Short mmCIF file of C-alpha atoms in Angstrom, two decimals:
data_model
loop_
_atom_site.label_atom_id
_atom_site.label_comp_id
_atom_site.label_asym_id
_atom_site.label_seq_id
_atom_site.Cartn_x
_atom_site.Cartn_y
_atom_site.Cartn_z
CA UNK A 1 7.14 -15.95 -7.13
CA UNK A 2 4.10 -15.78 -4.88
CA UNK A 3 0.67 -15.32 -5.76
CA UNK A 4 -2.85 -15.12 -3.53
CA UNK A 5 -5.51 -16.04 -5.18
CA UNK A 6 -9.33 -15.04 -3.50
CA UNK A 7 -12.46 -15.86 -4.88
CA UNK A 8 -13.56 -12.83 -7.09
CA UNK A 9 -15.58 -12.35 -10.20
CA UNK A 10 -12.52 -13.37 -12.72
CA UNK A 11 -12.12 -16.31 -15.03
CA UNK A 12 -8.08 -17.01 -15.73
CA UNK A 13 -7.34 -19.04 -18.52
CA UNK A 14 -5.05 -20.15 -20.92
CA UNK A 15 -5.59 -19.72 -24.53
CA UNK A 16 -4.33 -18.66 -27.90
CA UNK A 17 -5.19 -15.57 -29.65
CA UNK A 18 -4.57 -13.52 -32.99
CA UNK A 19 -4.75 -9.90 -33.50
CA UNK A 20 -3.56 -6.92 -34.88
CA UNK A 21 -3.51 -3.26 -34.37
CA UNK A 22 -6.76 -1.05 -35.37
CA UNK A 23 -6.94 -0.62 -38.90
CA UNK A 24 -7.45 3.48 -39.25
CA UNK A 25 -10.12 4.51 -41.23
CA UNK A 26 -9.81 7.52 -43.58
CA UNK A 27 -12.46 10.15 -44.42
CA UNK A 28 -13.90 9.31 -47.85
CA UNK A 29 -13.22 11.89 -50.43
CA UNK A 30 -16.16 14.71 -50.38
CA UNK A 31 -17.29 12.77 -54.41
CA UNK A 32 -17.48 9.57 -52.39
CA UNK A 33 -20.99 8.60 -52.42
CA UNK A 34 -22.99 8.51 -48.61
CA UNK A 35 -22.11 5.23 -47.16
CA UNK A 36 -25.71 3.68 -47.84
CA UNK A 37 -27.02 0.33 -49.80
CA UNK A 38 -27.11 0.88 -53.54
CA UNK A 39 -28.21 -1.39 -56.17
CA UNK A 40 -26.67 -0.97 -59.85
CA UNK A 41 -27.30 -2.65 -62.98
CA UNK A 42 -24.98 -5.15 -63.78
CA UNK A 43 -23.83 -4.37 -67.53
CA UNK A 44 -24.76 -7.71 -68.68
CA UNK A 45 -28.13 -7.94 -67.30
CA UNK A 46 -30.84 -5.88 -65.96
CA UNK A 47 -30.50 -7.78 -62.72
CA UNK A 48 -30.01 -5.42 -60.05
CA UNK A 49 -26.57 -6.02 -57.93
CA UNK A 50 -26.33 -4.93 -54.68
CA UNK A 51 -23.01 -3.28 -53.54
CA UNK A 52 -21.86 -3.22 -49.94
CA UNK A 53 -20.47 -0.63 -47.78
CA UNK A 54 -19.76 -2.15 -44.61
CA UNK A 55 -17.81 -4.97 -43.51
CA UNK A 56 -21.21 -5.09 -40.76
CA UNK A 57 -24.03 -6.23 -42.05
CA UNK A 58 -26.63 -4.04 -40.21
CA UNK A 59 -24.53 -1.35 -40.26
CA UNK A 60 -26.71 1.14 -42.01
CA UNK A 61 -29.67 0.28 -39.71
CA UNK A 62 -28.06 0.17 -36.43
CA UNK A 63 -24.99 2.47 -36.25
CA UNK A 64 -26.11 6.39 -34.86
CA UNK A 65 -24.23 9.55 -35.05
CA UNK A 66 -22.75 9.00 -31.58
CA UNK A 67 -21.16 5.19 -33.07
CA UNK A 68 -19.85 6.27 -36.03
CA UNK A 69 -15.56 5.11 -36.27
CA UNK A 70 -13.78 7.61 -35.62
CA UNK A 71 -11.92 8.98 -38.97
CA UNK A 72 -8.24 8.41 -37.93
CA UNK A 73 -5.00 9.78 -39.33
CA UNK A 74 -2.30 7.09 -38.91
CA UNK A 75 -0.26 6.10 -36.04
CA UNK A 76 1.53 9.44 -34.64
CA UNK A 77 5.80 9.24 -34.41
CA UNK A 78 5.97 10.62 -30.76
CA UNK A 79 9.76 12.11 -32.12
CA UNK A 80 7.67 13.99 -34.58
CA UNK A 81 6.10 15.92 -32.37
CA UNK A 82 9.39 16.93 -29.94
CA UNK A 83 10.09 14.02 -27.63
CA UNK A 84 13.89 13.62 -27.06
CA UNK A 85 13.85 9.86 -26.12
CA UNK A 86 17.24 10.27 -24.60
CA UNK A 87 16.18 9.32 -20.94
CA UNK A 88 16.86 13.17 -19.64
CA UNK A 89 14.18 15.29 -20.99
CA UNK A 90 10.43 15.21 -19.92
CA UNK A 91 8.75 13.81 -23.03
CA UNK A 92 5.65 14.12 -21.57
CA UNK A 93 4.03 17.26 -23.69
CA UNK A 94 5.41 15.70 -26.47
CA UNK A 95 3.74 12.40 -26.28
CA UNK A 96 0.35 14.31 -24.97
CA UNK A 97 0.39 15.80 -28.68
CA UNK A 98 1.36 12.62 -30.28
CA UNK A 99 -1.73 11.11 -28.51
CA UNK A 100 -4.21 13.98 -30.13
CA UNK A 101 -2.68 14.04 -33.54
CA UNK A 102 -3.03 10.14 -33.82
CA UNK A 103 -5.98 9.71 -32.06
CA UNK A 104 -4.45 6.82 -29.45
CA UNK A 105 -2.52 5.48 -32.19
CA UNK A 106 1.00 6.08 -30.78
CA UNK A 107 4.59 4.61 -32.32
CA UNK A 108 7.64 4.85 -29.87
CA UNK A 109 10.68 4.87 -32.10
CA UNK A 110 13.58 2.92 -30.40
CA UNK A 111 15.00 5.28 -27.22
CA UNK A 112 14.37 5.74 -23.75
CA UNK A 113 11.30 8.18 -23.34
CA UNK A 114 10.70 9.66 -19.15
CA UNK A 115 7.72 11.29 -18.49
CA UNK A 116 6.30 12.50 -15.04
CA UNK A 117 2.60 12.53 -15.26
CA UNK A 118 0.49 9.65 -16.94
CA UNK A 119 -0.59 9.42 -20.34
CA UNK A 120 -3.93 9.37 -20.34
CA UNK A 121 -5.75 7.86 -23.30
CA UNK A 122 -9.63 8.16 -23.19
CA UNK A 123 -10.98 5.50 -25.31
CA UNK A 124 -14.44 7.24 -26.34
CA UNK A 125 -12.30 10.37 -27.30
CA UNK A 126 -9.45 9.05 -28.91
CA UNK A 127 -10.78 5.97 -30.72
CA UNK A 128 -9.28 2.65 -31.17
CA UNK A 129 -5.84 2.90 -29.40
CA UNK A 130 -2.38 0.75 -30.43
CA UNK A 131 0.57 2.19 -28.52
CA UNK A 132 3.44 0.19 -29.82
CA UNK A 133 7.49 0.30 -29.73
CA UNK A 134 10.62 -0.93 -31.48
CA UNK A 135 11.21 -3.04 -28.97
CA UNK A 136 14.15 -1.48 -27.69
CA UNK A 137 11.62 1.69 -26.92
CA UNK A 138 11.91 2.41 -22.96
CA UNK A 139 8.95 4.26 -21.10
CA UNK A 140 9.92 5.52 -18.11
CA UNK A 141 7.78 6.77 -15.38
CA UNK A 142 9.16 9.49 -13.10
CA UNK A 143 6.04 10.21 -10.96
CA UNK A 144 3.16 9.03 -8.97
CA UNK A 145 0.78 6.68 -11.21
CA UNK A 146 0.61 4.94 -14.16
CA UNK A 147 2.78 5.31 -17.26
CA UNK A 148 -0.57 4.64 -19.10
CA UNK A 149 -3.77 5.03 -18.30
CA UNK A 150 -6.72 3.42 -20.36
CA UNK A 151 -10.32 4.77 -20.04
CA UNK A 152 -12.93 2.90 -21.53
CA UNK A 153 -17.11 3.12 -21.00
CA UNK A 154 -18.10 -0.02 -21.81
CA UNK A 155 -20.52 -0.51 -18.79
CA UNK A 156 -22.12 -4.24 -20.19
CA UNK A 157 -20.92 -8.12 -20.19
CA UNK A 158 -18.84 -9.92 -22.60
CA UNK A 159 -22.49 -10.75 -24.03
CA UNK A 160 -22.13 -9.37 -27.32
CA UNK A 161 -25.78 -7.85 -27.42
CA UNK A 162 -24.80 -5.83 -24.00
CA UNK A 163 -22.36 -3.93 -26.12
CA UNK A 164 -23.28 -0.91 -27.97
CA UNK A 165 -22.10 0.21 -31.46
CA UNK A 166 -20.18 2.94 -30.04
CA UNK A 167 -18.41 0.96 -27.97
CA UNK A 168 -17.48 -1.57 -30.73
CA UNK A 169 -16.43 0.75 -33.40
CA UNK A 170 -14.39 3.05 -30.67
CA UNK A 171 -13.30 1.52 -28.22
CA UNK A 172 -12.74 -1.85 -29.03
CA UNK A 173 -8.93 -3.91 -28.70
CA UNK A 174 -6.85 -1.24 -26.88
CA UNK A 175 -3.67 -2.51 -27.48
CA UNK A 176 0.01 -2.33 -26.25
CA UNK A 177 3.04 -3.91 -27.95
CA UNK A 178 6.73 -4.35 -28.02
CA UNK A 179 7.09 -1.86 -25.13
CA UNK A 180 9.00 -1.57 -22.30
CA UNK A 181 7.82 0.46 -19.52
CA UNK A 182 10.23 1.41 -16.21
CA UNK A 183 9.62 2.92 -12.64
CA UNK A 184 11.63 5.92 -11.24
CA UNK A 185 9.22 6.87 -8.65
CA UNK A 186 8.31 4.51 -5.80
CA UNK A 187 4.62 5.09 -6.49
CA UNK A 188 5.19 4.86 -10.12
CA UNK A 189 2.81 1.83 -12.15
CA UNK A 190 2.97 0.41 -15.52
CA UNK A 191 -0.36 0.21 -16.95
CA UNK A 192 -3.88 0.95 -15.30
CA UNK A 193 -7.35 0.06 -17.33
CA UNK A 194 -10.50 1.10 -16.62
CA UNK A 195 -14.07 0.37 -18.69
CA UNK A 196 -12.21 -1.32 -21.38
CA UNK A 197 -13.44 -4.27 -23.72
CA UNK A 198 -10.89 -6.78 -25.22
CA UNK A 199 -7.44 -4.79 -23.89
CA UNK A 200 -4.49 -6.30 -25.19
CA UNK A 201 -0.93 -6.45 -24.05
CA UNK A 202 1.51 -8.52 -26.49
CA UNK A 203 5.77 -8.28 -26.30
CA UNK A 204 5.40 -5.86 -23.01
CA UNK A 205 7.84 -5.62 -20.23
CA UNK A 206 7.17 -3.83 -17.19
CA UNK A 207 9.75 -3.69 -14.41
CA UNK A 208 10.82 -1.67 -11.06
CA UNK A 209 6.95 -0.05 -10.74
CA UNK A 210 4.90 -1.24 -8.07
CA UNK A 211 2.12 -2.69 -9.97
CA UNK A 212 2.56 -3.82 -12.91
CA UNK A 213 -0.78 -4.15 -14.71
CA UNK A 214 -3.87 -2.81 -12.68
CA UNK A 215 -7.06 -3.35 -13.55
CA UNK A 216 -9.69 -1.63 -11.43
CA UNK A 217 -13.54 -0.94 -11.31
CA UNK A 218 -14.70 -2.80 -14.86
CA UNK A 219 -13.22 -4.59 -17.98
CA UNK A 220 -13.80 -7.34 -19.87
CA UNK A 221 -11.77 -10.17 -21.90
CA UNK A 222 -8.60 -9.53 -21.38
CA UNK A 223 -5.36 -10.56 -22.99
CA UNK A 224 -2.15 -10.76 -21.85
CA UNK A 225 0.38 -12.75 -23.87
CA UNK A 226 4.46 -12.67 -24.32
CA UNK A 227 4.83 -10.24 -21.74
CA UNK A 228 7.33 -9.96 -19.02
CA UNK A 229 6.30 -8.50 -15.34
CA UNK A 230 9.48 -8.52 -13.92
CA UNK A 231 11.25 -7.91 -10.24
CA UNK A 232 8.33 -4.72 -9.48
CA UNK A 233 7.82 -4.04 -5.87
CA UNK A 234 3.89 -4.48 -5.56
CA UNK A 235 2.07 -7.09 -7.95
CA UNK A 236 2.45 -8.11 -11.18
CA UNK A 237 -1.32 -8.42 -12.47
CA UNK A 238 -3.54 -6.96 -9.70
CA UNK A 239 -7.60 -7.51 -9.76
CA UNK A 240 -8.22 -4.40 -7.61
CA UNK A 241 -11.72 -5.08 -6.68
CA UNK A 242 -12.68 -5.58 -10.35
CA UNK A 243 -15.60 -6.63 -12.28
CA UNK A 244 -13.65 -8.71 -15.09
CA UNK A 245 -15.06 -11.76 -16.99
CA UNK A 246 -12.31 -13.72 -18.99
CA UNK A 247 -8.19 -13.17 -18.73
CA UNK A 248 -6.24 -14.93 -20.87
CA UNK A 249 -2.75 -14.96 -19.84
CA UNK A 250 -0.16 -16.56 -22.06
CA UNK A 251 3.61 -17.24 -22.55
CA UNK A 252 4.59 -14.75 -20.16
CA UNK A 253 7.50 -14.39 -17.06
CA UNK A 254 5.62 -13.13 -14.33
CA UNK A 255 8.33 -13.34 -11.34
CA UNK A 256 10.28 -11.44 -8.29
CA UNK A 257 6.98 -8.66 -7.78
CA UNK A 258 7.41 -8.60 -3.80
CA UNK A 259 3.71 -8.06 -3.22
CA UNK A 260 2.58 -11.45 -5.78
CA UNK A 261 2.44 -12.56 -9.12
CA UNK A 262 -1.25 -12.40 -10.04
CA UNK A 263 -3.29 -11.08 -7.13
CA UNK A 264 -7.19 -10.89 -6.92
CA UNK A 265 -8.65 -8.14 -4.22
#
């Protein structure tokens, strides 16, 4: 493996770190009560009691229309919605609907799924996103680009009071697990990212693309752990001219990319 390293704005480290998919949140039921401070009487006292309904604290005082989660409906079966996942087909409608009907919450059942134009997930649109496999779930990509595509608009730091409410409650952890994701194109990549805050790949392997993961224009606190960027012919983690603060990069095979292992720009 071979790797050039330049001086750019990007902190690598090493690190451990726990997470877990988005947990959806469901439309209350139209009796529910508006999701605002209440005080009731406790039924052994006439003290009042004051009953929370948000895990944040200012919630109620901070969060506009525009920030609001997203009400999702569950991780989306891509086979549910027509993709063949037997390596012939073009999945690629398939998986667009998938994408809409879970709002980025995807789940590749185990089979080998070729598409020919990028999935595109827009962060502010979709919500949260977790695509995740079986791991024995192939993507592979038959045409120019990325397999995946992650759009984000988070524009601050990694300062926490640069980051606005939309951004938190939307956009926040995009995340990719137990996935495997192919080339059979020679300008075919694995996984672009764009605007995002906290992206997370855990348990994926990306192989015979030309760039593995690319990360281009602006993201922030990254996470890469588990993962295996294997024998690609460009780079395995490219900093293309990026404005990134904080990788962490963890128990993963990064090897035999012709073009570098982890290359800044």
């Amino acid at each position: 493996m071979t790797s050039r390293l330049r001086p750019g704005p990007v902190i690598i480290g090493l690190g451990i770190a726990i997470w877990r998919c988005p947990t959806p949140r469901f439309e209350p039921a139209p009796s529910d009560p508006l999701p605002t401070h209440q005080t009731q009487q406790h039924p052994s006292t006439s003290r009042p009691t004051l009953v929370p309904t948000s895990v944040f604290p200012d919630a109620a005082s901070t969060l506009a229309d525009e920030a609001t989660p997203p009400v999702l409906r569950g991780p989306a079966d891509v086979r549910q919605f027509g993709a063949h996942g037997d390596g012939m087909h073009d999945d690629g409608e398939a998986i667009a609907k998938a994408l809409q009907a879970g709002q980025g919450s995807l789940v590749f059942p185990p089979g080998v799924y070729r598409i020919t134009r990028t999935l595109e997930v827009r962060l502010d649109e979709h919500g949260p996103a977790c695509i995740s496999g079986s791991s024995s779930a192939t993507l592979v990509m038959a045409g120019p680009g990325p397999a995946i595509r992650l759009i984000g608009t988070h524009r601050g730091t990694a300062d926490p009071s640069t980051m606005k409410p939309s951004i938190w409650n939307r956009q926040r952890t995009p995340t990719l697990e137990s996935l495997a994701i192919a080339g059979d194109h020679p300008e075919a990549d694995g996984v672009e990212a764009s605007g995002t805050m906290q992206l997370t790949l855990h348990r994926v392997t990306i192989h015979q693309v030309r760039h593995a993961l690319r990360l281009v224009e602006r993201n922030r606190n990254l996470i890469v752990s588990d993962c295996h960027l294997y024998h690609n012919r460009g780079i395995g983690i490219f900093y293309d001219h990026v404005n990134l603060h904080q990788s962490n990069i963890v128990g993963c095979h990064i090897s035999y990319n012709e073009a570098g292992g982890i290359v800044v720009l």
